[in-house]
PDB file of C-alpha atoms in Angstrom:
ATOM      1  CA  UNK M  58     -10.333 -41.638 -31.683  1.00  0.00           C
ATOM      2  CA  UNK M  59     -13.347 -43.645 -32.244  1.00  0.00           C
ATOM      3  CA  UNK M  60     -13.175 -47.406 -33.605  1.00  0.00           C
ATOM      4  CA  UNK M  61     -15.344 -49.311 -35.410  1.00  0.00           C
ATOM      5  CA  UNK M  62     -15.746 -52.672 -35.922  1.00  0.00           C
ATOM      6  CA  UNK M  63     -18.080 -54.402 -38.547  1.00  0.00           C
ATOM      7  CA  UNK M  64     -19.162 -58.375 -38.762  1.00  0.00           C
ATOM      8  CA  UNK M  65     -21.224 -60.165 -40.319  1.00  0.00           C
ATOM      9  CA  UNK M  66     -20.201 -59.976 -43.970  1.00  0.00           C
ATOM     10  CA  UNK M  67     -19.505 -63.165 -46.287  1.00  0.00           C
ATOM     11  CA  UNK M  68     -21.319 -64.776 -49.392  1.00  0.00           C
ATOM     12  CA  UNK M  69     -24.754 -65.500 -49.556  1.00  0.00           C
ATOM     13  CA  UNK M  70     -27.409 -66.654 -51.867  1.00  0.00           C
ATOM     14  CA  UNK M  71     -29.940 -64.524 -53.648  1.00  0.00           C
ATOM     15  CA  UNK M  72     -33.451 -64.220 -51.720  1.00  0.00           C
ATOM     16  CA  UNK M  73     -30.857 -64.938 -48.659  1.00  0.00           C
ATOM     17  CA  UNK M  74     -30.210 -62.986 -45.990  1.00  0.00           C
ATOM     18  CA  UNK M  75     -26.936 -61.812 -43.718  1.00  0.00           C
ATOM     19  CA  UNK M  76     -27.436 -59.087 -40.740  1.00  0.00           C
ATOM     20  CA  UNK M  77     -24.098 -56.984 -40.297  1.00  0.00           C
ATOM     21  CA  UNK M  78     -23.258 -55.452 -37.176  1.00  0.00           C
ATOM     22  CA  UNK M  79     -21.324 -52.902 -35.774  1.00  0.00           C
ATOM     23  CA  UNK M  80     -19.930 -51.801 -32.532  1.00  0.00           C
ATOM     24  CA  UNK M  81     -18.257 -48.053 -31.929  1.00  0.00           C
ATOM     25  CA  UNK M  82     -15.768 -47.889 -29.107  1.00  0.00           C
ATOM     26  CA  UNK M  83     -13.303 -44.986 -27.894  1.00  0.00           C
ATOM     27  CA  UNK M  84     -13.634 -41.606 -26.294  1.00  0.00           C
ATOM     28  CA  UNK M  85     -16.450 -39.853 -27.049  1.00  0.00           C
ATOM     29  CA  UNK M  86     -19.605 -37.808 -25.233  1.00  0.00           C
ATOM     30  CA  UNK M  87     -22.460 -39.062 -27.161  1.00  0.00           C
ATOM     31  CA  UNK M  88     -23.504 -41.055 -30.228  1.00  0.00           C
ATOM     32  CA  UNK M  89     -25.268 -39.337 -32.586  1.00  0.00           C
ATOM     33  CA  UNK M  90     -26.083 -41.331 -35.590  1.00  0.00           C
ATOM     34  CA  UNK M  91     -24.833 -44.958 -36.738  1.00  0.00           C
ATOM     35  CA  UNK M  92     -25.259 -46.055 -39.947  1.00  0.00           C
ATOM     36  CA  UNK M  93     -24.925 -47.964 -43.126  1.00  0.00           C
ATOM     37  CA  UNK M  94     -22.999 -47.731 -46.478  1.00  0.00           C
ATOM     38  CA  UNK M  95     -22.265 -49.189 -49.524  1.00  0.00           C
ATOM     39  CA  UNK M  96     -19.722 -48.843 -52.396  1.00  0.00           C
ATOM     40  CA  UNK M  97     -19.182 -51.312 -55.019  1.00  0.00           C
ATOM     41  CA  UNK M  98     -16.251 -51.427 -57.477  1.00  0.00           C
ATOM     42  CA  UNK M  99     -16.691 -48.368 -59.830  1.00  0.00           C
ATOM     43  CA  UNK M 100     -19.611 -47.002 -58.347  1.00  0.00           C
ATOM     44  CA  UNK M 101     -20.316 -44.261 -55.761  1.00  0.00           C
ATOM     45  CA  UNK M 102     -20.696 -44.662 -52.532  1.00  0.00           C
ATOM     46  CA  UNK M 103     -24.803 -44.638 -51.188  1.00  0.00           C
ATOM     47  CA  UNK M 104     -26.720 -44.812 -48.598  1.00  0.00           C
ATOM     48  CA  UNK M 105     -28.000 -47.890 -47.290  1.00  0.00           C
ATOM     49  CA  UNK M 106     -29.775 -46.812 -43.621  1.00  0.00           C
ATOM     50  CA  UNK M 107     -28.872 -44.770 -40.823  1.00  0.00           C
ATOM     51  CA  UNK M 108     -30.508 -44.412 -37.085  1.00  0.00           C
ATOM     52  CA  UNK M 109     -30.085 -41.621 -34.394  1.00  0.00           C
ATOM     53  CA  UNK M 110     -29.649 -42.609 -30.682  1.00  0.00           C
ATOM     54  CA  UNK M 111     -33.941 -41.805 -30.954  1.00  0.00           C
ATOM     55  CA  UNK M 112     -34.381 -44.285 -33.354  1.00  0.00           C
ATOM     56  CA  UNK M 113     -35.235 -42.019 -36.150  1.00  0.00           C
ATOM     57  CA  UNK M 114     -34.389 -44.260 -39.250  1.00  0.00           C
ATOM     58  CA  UNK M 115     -33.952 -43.486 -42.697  1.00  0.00           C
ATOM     59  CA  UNK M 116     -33.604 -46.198 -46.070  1.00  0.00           C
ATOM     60  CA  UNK M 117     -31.840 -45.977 -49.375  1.00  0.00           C
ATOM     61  CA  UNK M 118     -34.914 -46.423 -51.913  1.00  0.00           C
ATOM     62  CA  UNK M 119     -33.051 -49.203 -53.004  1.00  0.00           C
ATOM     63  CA  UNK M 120     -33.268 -51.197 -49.611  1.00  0.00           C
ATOM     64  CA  UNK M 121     -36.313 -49.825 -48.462  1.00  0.00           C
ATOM     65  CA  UNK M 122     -38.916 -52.881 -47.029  1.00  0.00           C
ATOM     66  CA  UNK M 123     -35.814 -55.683 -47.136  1.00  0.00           C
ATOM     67  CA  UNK M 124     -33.180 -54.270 -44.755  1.00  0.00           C
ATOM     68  CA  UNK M 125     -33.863 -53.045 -40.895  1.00  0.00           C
ATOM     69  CA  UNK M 126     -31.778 -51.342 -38.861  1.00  0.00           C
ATOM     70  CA  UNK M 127     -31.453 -51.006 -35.386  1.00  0.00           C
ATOM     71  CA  UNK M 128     -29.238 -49.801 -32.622  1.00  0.00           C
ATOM     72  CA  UNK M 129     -28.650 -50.386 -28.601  1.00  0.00           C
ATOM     73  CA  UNK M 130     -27.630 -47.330 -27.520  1.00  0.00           C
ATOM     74  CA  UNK M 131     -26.209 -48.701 -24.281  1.00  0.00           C
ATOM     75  CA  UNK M 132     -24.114 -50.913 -26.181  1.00  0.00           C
ATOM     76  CA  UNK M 133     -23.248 -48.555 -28.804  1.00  0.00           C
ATOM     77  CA  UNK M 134     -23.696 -51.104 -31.853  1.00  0.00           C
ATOM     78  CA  UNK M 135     -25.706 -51.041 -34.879  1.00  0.00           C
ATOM     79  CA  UNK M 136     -27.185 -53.930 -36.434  1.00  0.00           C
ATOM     80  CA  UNK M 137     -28.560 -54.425 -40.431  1.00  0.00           C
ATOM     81  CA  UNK M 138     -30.876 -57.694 -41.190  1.00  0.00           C
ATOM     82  CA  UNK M 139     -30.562 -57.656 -44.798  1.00  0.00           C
ATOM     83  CA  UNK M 140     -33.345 -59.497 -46.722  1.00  0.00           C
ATOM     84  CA  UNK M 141     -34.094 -61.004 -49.362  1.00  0.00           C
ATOM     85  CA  UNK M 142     -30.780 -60.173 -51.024  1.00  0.00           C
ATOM     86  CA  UNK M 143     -29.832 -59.155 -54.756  1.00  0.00           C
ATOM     87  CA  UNK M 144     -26.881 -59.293 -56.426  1.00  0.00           C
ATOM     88  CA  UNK M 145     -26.613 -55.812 -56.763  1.00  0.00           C
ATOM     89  CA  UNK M 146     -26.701 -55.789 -53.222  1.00  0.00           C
ATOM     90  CA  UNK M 147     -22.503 -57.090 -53.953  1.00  0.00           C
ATOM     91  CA  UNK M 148     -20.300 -53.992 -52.320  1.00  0.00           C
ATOM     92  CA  UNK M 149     -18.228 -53.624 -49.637  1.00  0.00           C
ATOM     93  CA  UNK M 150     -20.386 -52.406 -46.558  1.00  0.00           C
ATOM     94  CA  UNK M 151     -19.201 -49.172 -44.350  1.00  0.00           C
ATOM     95  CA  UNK M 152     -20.200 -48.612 -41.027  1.00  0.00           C
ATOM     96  CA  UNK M 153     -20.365 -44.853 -40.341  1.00  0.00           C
ATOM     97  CA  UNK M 154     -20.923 -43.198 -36.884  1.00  0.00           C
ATOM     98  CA  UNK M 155     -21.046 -39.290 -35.941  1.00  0.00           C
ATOM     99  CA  UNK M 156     -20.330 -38.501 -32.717  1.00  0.00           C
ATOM    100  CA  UNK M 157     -20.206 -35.269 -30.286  1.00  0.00           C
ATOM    101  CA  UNK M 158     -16.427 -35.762 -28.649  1.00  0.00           C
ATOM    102  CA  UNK M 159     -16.992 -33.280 -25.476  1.00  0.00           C
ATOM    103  CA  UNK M 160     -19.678 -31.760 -23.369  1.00  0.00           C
ATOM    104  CA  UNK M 161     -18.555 -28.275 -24.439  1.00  0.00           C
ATOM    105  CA  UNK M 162     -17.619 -28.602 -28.099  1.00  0.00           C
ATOM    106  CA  UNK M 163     -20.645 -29.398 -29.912  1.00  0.00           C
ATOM    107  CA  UNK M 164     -19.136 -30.509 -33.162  1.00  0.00           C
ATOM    108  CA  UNK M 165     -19.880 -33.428 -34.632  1.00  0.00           C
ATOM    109  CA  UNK M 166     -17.100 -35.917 -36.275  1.00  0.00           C
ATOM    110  CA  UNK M 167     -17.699 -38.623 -38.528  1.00  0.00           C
ATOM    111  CA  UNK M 168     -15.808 -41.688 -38.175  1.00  0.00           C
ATOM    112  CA  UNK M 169     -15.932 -45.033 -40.515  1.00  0.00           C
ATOM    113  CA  UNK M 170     -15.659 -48.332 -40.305  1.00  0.00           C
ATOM    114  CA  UNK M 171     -12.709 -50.575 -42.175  1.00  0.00           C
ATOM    115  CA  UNK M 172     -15.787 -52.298 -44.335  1.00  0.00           C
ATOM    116  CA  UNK M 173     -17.319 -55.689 -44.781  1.00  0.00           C
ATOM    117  CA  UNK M 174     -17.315 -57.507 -47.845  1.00  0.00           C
ATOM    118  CA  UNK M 175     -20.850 -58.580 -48.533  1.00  0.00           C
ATOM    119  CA  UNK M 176     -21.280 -60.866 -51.886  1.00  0.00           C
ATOM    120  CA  UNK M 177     -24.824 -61.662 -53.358  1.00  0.00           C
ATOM    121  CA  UNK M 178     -24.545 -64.975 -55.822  1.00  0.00           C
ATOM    122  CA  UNK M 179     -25.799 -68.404 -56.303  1.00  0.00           C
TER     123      UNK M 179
END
């Protein structure tokens, strides 16, 4: 089992900003891919950014040039500084991780985080 534990959400003003991390632990071989997602009530569940253990990174248009991810691959955590914030930035914030569990099975499994409530109002 992998676990996955996200901080950093809470209620913030708009043009604010609030950077969410998130820190894998458990049995695993290697980390693949970390990353970010967001549902709000009623709506489907999108991207928001992702990073491989290269630091390839990839944006939801709608986040592109305010939010930055990052991850320390020793330390197996992600990070998102989220800028200048919108309220339709409001959802609950996943944490997602894929992971390779053995040196011989080269499978990859998906695990998720439990969310963080992120809330954009003034």
């Amino acid at each position: 089992q992998v676990q996955l534990v996200e901080s950093g959400g809470g209620l913030v003003q708009p043009g604010g900003s609030l950077r969410l991390s998130c820190a894998a632990s458990g049995s695993f071989f290697s980390l693949n891919t970390m990353g970010w997602y967001r549902q709000a009530p009623g709506k489907q569940r999108e991207l928001v950014a992702t990073i491989t253990s290269g630091g390839s990174t990839d944006y939801g248009d709608s986040v592109k040039g305010r939010f930055t991810i990052s991850m320390d691959n020793a330390k197996n955590t992600v990070w998102l500084q989220m800028n200048s914030l919108k309220p339709e930035d409001t959802a609950v914030y996943y944490c997602r991780t894929e992971i390779r569990s053995s040196s011989w099975n080269a499978v990859q499994y998906a695990y998720w985080g439990q969310g963080t409530q992120v809330t954009v109002s003034s």
